[in-house]
Coordinates of C-alpha atoms and ligand atoms in Angstrom, one line a residue:
X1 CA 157.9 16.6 132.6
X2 CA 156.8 18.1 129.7
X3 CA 158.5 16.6 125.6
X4 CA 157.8 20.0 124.3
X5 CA 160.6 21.6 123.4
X6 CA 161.5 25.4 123.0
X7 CA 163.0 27.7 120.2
X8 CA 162.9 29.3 117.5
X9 CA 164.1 28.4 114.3
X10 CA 166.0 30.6 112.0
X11 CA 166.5 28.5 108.5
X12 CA 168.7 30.4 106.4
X13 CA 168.0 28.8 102.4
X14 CA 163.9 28.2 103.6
X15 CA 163.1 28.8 99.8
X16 CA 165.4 25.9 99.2
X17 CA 165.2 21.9 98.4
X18 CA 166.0 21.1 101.1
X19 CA 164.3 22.9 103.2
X20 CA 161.4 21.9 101.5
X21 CA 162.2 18.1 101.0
X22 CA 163.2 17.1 104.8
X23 CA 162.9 20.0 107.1
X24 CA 159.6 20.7 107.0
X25 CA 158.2 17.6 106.7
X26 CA 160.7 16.8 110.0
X27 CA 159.7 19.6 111.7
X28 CA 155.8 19.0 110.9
X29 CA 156.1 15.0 112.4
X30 CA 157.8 17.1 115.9
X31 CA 155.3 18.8 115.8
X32 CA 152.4 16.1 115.5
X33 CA 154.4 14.0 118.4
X34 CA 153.9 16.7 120.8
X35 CA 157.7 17.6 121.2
X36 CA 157.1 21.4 119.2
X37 CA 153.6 22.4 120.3
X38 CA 152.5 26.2 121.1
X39 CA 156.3 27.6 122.1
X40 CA 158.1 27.7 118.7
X41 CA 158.5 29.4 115.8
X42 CA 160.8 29.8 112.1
X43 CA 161.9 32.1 110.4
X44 CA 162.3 31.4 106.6
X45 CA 164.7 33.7 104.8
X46 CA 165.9 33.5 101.3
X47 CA 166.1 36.6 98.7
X48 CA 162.6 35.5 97.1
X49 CA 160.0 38.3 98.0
X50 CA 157.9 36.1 99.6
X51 CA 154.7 37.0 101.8
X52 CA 153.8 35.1 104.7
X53 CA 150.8 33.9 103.0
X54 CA 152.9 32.5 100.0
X55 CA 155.3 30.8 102.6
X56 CA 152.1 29.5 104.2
X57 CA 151.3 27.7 101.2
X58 CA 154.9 26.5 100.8
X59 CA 154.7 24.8 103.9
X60 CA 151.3 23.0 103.4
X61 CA 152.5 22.1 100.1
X62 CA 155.9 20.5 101.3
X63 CA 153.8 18.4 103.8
X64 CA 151.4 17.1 100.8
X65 CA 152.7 13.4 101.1
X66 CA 151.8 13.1 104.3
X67 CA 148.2 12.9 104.1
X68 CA 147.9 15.4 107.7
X69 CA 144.7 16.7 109.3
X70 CA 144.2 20.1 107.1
X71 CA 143.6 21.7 110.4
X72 CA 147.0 20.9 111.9
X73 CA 148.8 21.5 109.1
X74 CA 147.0 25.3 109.4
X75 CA 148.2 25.7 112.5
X76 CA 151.8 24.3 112.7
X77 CA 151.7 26.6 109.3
X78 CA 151.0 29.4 111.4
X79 CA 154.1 29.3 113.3
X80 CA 155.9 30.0 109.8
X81 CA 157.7 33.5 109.2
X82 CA 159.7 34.6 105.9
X83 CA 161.9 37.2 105.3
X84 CA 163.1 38.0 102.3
X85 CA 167.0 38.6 102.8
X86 CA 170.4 38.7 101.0
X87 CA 172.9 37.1 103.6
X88 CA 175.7 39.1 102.5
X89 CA 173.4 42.2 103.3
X90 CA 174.3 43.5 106.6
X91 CA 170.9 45.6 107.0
X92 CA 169.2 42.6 106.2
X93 CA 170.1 41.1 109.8
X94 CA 169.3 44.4 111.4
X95 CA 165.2 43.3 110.5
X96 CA 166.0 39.9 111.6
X97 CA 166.8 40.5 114.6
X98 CA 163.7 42.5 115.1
X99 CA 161.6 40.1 113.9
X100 CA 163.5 37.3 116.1
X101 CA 162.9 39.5 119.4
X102 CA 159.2 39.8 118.2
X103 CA 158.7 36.0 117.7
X104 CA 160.4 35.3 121.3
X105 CA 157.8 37.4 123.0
X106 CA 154.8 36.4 121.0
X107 CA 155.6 32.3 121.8
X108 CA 157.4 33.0 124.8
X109 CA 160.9 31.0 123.0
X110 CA 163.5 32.0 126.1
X111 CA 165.9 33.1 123.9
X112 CA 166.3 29.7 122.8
X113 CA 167.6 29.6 119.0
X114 CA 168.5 27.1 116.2
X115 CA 170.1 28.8 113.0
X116 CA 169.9 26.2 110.4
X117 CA 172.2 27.0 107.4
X118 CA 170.5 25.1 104.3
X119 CA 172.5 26.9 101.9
X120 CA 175.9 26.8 100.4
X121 CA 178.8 26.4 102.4
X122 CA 180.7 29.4 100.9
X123 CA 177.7 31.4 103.0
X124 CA 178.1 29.9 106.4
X125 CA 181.5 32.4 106.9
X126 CA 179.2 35.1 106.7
X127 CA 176.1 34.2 107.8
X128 CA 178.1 33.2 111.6
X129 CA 180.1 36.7 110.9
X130 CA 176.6 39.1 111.0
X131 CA 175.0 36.9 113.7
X132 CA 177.9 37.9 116.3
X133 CA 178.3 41.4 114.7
X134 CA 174.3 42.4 115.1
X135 CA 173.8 40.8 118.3
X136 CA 171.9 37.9 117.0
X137 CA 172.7 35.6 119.1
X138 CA 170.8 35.8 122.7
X139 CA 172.8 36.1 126.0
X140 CA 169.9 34.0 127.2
X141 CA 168.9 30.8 126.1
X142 CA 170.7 27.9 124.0
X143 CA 171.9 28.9 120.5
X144 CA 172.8 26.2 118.2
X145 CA 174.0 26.5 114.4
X146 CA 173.1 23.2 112.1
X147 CA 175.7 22.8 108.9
X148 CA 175.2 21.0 105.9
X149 CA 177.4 18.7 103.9
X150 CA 180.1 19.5 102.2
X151 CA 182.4 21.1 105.1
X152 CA 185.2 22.2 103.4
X153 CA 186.4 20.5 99.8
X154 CA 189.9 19.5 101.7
X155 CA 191.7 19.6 105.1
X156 CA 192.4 23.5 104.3
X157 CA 188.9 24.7 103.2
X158 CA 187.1 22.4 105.9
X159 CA 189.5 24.6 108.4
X160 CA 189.5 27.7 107.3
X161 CA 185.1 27.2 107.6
X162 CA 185.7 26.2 111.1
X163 CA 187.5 28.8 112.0
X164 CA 184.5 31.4 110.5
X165 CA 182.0 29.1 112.6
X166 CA 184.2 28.6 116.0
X167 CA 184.6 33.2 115.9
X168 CA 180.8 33.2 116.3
X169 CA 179.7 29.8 117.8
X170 CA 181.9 27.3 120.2
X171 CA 182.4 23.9 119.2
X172 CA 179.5 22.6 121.4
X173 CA 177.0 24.8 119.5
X174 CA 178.0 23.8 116.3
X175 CA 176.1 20.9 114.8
X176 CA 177.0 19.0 111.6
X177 CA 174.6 17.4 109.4
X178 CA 175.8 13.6 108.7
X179 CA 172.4 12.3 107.8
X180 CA 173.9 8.8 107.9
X181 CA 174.4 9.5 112.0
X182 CA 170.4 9.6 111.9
X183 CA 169.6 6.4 110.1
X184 CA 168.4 3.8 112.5
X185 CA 170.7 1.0 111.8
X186 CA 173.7 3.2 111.9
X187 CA 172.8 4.1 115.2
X188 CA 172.5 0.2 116.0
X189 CA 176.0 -0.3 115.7
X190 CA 176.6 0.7 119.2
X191 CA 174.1 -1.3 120.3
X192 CA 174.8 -4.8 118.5
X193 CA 178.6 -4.1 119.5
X194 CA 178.5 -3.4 122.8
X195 CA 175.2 -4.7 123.6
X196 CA 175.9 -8.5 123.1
X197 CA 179.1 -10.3 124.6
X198 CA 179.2 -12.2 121.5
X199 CA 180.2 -10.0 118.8
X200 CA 182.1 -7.4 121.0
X201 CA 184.5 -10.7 122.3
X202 CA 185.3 -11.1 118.8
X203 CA 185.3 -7.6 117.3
X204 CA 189.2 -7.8 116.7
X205 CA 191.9 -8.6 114.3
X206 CA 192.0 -12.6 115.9
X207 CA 188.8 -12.9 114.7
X208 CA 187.6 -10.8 111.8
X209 CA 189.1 -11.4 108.3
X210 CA 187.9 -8.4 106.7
X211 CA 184.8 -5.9 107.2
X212 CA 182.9 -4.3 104.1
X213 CA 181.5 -1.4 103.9
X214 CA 178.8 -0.8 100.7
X215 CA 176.6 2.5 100.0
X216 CA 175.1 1.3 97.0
X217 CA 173.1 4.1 94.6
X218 CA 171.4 3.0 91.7
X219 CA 170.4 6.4 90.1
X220 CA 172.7 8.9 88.6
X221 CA 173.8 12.2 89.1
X222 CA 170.4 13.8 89.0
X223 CA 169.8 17.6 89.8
X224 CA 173.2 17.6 92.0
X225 CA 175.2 17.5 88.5
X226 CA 177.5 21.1 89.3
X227 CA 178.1 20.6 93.1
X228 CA 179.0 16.5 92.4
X229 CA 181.0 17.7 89.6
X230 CA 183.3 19.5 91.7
X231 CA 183.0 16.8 94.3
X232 CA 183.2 13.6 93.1
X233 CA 182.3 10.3 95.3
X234 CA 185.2 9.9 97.2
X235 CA 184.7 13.8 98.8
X236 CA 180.6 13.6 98.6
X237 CA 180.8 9.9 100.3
X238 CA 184.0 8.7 101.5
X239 CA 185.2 11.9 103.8
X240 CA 182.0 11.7 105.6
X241 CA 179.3 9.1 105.7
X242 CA 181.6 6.1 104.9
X243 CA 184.9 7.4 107.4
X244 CA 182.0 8.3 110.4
X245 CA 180.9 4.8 109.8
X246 CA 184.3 3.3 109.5
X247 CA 184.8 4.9 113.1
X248 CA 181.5 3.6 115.0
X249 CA 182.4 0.3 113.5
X250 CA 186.3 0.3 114.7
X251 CA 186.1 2.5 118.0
X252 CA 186.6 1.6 121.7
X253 CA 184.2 0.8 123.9
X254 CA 183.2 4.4 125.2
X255 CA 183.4 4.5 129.0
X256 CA 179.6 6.0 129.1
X257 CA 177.4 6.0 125.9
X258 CA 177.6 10.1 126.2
X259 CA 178.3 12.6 123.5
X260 CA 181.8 13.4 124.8
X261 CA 182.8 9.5 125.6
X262 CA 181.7 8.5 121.9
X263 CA 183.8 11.5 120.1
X264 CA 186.9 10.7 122.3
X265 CA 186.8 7.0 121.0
X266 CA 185.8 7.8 117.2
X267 CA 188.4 10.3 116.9
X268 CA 190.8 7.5 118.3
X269 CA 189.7 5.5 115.6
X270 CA 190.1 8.0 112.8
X271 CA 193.4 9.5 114.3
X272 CA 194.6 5.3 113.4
X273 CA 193.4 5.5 110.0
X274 CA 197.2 4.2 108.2
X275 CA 197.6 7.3 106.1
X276 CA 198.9 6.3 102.3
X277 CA 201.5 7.1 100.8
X278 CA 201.1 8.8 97.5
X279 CA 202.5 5.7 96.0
X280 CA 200.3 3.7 97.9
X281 CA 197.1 5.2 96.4
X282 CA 196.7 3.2 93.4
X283 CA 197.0 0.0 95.0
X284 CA 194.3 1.0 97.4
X285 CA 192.1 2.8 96.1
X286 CA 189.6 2.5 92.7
X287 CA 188.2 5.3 91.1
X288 CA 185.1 4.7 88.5
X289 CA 182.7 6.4 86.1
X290 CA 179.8 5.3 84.7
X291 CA 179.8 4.8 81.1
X292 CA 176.5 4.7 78.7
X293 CA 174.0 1.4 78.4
X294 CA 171.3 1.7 76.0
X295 CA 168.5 4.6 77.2
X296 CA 171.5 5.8 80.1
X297 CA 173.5 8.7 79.8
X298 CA 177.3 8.5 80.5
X299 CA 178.2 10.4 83.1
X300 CA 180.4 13.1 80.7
X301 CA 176.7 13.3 78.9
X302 CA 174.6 13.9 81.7
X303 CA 173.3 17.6 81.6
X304 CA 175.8 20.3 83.1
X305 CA 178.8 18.1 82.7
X306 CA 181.6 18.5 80.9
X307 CA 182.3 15.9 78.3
X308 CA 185.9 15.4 79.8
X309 CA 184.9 15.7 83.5
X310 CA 187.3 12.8 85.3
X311 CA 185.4 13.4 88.8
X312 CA 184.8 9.7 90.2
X313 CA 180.9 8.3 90.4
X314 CA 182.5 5.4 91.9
X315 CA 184.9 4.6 94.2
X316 CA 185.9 1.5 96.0
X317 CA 189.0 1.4 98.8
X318 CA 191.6 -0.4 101.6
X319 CA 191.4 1.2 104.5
X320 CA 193.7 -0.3 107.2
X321 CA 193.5 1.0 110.6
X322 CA 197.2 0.6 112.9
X323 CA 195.5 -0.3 116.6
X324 CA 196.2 -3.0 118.8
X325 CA 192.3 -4.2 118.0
X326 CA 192.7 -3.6 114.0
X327 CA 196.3 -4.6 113.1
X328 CA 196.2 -6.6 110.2
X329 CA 192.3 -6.5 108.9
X330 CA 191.2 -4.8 106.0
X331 CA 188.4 -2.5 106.1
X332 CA 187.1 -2.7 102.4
X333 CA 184.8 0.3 100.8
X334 CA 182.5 1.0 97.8
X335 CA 180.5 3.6 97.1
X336 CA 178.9 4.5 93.6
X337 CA 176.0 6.1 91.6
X338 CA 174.7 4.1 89.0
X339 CA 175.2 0.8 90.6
X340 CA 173.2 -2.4 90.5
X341 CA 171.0 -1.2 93.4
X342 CA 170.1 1.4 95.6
X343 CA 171.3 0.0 99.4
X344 CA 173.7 0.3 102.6
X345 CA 175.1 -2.5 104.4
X346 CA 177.8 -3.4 106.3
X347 CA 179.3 -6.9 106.1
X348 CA 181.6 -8.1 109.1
X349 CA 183.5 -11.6 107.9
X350 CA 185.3 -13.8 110.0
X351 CA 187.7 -16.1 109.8
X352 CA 187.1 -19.2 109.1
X353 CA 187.7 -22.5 111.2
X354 CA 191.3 -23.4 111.2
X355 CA 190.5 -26.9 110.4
X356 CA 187.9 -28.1 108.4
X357 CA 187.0 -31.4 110.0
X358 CA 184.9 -32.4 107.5
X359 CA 186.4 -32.6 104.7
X360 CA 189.8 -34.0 106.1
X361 CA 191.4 -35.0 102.6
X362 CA 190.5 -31.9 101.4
X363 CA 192.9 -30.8 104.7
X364 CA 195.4 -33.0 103.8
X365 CA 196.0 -32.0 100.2
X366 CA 195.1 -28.3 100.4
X367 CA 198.0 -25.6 102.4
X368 CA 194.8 -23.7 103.2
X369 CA 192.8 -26.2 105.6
X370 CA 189.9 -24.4 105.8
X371 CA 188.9 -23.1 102.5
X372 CA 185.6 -25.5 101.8
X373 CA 183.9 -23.4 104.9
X374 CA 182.3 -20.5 104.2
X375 CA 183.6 -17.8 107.1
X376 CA 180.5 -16.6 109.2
X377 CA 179.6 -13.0 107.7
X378 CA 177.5 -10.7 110.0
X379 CA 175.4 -8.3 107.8
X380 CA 174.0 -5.6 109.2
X381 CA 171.7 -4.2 106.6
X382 CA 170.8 -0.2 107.0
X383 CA 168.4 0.0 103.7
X384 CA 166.5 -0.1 102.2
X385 CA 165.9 -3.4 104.7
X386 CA 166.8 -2.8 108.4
X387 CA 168.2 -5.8 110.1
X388 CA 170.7 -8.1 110.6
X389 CA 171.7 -11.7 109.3
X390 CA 174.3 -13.8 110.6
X391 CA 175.9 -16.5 107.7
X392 CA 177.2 -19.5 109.5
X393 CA 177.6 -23.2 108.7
X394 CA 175.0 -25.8 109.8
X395 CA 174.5 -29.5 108.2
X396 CA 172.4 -29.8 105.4
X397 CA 169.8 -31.6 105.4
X398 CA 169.4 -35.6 104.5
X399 CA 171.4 -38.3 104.5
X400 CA 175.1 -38.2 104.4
X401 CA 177.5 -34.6 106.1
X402 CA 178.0 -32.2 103.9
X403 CA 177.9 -28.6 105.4
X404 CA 175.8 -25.5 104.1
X405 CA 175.9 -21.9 105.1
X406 CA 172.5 -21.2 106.8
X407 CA 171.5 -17.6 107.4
X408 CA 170.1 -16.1 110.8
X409 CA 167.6 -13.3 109.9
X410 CA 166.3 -10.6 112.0
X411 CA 164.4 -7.3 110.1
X412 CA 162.6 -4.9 111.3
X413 CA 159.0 -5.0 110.3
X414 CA 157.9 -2.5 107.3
X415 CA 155.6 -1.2 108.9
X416 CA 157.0 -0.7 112.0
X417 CA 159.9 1.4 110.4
X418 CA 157.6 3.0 108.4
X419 CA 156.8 4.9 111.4
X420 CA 159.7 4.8 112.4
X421 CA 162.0 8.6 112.4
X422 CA 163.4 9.8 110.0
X423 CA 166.9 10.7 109.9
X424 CA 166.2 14.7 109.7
X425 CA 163.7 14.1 112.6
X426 CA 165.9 12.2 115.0
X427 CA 168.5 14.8 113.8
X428 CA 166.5 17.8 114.5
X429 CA 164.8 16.4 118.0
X430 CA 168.6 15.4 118.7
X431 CA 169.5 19.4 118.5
X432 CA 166.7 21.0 120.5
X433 CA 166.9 18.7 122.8
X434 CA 171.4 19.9 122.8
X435 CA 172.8 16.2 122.1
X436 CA 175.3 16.0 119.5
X437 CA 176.4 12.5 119.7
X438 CA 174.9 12.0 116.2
X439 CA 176.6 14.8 114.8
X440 CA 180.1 15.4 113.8
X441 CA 182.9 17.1 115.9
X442 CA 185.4 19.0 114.1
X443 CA 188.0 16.7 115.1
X444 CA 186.6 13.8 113.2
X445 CA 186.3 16.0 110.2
X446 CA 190.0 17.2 110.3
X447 CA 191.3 13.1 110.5
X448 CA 188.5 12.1 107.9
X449 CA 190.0 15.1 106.0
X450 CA 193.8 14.2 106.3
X451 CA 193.3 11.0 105.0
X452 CA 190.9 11.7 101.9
X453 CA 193.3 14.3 100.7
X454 CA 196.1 12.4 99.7
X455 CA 193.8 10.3 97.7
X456 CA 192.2 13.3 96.1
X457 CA 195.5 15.0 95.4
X458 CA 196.8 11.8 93.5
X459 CA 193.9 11.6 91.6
X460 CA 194.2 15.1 90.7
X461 CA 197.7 14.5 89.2
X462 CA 196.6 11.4 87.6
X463 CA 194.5 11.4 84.8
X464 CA 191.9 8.3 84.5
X465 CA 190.9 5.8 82.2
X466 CA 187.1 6.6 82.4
X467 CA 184.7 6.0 82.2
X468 CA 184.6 2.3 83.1
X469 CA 181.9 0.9 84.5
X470 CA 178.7 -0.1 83.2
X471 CA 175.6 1.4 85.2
X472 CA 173.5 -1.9 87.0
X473 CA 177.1 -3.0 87.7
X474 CA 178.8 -3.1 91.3
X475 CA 181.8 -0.6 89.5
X476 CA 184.9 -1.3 87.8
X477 CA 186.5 -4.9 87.8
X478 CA 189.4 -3.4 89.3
X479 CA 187.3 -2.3 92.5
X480 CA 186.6 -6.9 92.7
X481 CA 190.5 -7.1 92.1
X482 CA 191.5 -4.8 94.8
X483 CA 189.8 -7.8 97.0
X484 CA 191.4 -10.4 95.2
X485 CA 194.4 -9.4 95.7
X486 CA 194.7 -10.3 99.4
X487 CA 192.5 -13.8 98.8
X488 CA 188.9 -11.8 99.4
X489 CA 185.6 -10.7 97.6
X490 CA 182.8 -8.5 98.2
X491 CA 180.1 -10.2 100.0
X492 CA 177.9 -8.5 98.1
X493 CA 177.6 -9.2 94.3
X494 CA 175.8 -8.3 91.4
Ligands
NAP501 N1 169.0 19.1 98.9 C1 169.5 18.1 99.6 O1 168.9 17.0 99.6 C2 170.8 18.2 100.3 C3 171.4 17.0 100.8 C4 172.6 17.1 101.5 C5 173.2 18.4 101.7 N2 172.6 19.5 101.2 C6 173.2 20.8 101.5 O2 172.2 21.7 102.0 C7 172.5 23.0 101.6 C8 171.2 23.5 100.8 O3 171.0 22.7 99.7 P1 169.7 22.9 98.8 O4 169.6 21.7 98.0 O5 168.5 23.2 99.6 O6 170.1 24.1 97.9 P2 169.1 25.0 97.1 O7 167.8 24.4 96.7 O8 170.0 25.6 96.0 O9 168.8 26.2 98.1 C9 169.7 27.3 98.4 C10 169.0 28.3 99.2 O10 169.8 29.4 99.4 C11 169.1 30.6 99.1 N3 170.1 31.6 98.8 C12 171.1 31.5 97.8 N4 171.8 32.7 97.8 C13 171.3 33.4 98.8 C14 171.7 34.7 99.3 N5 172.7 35.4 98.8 N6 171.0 35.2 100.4 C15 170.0 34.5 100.9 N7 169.6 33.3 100.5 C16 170.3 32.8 99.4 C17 168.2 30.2 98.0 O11 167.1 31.0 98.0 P3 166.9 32.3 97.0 O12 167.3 31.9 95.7 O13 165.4 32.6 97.2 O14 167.7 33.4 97.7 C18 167.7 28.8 98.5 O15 166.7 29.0 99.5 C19 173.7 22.9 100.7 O16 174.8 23.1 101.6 C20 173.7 21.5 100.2 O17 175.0 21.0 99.9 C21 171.4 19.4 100.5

């Protein structure tokens, strides 16, 4: 049976960074592995007055890095349409539709069609309003819609956008973008879990102490500095990337490894997320904000923010999760710009021994028996590395018994990840090919919702102490307390 896949792509925002950055580049390395071939096309439409030509060059430019055969860049670049057009122009759609039915006969696209909305959020409402109104969408054929990040700034907003998307499109067309659901070592959770007796026999509150979750950035606000403004890291990080993780991590075992068996499990596990209290919030949650160190801006000085501004760079969390499996074990999380490193990693610790056999006086004269053993941590590192290390105890070496923690080490070879997909490619070959497993359902984005909001809302009535951290730190010492507190510490330090 043949890879290639069929469709045409409408990208509404094709003048845009991202567009530019990941989707054609993603769409070019499809293209080179034989899954788009002769049958596809895209549209491009933004309000620039574009020609074709100009988009041509676009194109070839965005795909510089890659070093391609100038030949098949010229004709994958060839497959490239743009239309100048004002989403909120009704005629506008009238042309596109033309030019859609034009493209499906040319490249013979079965009425197959991927709208990708790589523009602002406040524009999706429409955008899914004129596609059922002029008849875009095909009575033939699949058609899919891919949404960016942010959906929604709150439980409200995030439903009130669904309920634009679901008039126009059913839940099992829609397709949100959680580029962490791409990354490759993400997507290994399932398999180390359920994949090896070992770990899933003791993926429970009798064995695991704690689990960490760290999505480390080392730069700062960059050219996102109005959107993160009005975000902050909690709604930019926390909602999504870090709660969809949270819930691969803590779900079930799905009865199949299917799109429908996964979301029923990781809304199980979002749907036991322990809701706080508003009085609970600033026991469990940190908030940070960068300050200034020597040539680096503070945060309330970086261009296009407000000197006051109190929106959180950094946030660090207790997430407890009421299940049968979970009772009892924290789930610890940190997120942050301007921290001590740019990484992602997930660290699983158990408990330790209950005796320490080795150290018997130590036993006899300390209430907690154990505490000269390190507790086995399992890391599983999503990048920049991608791999996984196992922490346990082993003799060390020479005369005499003394333990030592001893790490197990397997990572993925450079260059093999190299080569590797990247996440907008799995993500994009994921969608033409109809899978959403590694996208997320509306469900999990009402729970993730729920939960953030009565953080956010606390905030909001609170005001901080900010900023205070210092960038090339790990955050706020309060974000090391919060661990402390209940006998812990990150795994992870400076
Ligand atoms: N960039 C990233 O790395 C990234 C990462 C995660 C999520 N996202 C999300 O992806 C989406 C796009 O982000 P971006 O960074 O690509 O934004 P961007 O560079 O500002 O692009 C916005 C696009 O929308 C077009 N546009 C704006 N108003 C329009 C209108 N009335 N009618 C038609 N086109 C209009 C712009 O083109 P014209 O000015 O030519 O009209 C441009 O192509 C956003 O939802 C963002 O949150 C982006």
């Amino acid at each position: 049976m043949s890879k290639e896949k069929i469709a045409l792509f409408t990208i509404f925002g094709g003048t845009g960074d991202l567009a530019q950055r990941k989707l054609y580049p993603s769409l070019f390395k499809l293209y080179q592995k034989g899954y788009l071939k002769e049958h596809f096309a895209v549209i491009g439409t933004a309000r620039r007055p574009w020609t074709n030509e100009h988009y041509h060059g676009v194109i070839t430019d965005s795909l510089a890095s890659l070093n391609a055969d100038p030949a098949t860049v010229a004709k994958f670049a060839g497959h490239f349409y743009y239309q100048s057009h004002d989403v909120t122009d009704a005629q506008h759609y009238v042309t596109l539709k033309q030019l859609s039915e034009k493209l499906d006969a040319q490249y013979g696209l079965q009425g197959n069609r991927i709208f990708y909305l790589a523009m602002a959020p406040n524009f999706f409402g429409t955008i899914a309003q004129h596609l059922r109104s002029e008849n875009i969408l095909t009575p033939n054929g699949f058609n899919r819609v891919i949404i960016e990040k942010p959906f929604g700034h709150d439980f409200e907003s995030a439903k009130e956008l669904n309920d634009q998307l679901t008039a126009t499109f059913n839940e099992n067309q829609i397709y949100r973008i959680d580029h962490y659901l791409g990354k490759e070592m993400i997507q290994n959770i399932s398999a180390i879990r359920f994949g090896n007796n070992i770990w899933e026999s003791l993926w429970n509150n009798r064995y695991i102490s704690n689990v960490q979750v760290t999505l480390s950035e080392k730069l700062g606000v960059e050219e996102r500095a109005v959107y993160y403004d009005n975000s902050g890291a909690l709604r930019d990080m926390v909602q999504n990337h870090i709660l969809q993780i949270l819930s691969l991590l803590t779900m079930d075992q799905p009865v199949e490894f299917t799109e429908k068996d996964i979301d029923v499990e990781k809304v199980k596990a979002l749907r036991s997320l322990r809701p706080l209290k508003p009085e609970e919030v600033a026991t469990n949650f940190v908030r940070g904000q960068y300050a200034a160190d020597g040539d680096v801006k503070a945060y309330r000085n970086e261009d296009k923010i407000s000197p006051d501004s109190n929106t959180d760079t950094f946030v660090a969390g207790k997430v407890m999760i009421d299940n049968f499996r979970w009772s009892g074990v924290p789930f610890y999380v940190r997120t942050g710009k301007r921290l001590a490193d740019k990484f992602t990693r997930i660290d699983v610790v158990f408990k330790r021994p209950i005796v320490n056999i080795f150290n018997h006086d130590d036993v006899r004269e300390n209430d907690d028996a154990a505490t000269s053993l390190a507790p086995n941590v399992l890391t599983i590192n999503v990048e920049p590395t991608e791999g996984v290390e196992l922490r346990m105890n082993a003799k060390a070496l020479g005369q005499g018994f003394a333990t030592t923690p001893v790490k197990l080490n397997f990572a993925h070879d450079a260059a093999a990840t190299a080569n590797s997909p990247e996440a907008y490619e799995r993500l994009l070959h994921d969608a033409l090919n109809g899978d959403a497993t590694n996208f997320t359902h509306w469900k999990e984005v009402a729970y993730s919702w729920k939960f953030v909001d009565v953080i956010q809302k606390y905030w909001d009535e609170h005001t901080p102490d900010f900023p205070n951290y210092r960038p090339g730190s790990m955050g706020p010492d309060a974000s090391d307390e919060l661990l402390r507190q209940d006998g812990h510490e990150w795994i992870y330090k400076e």
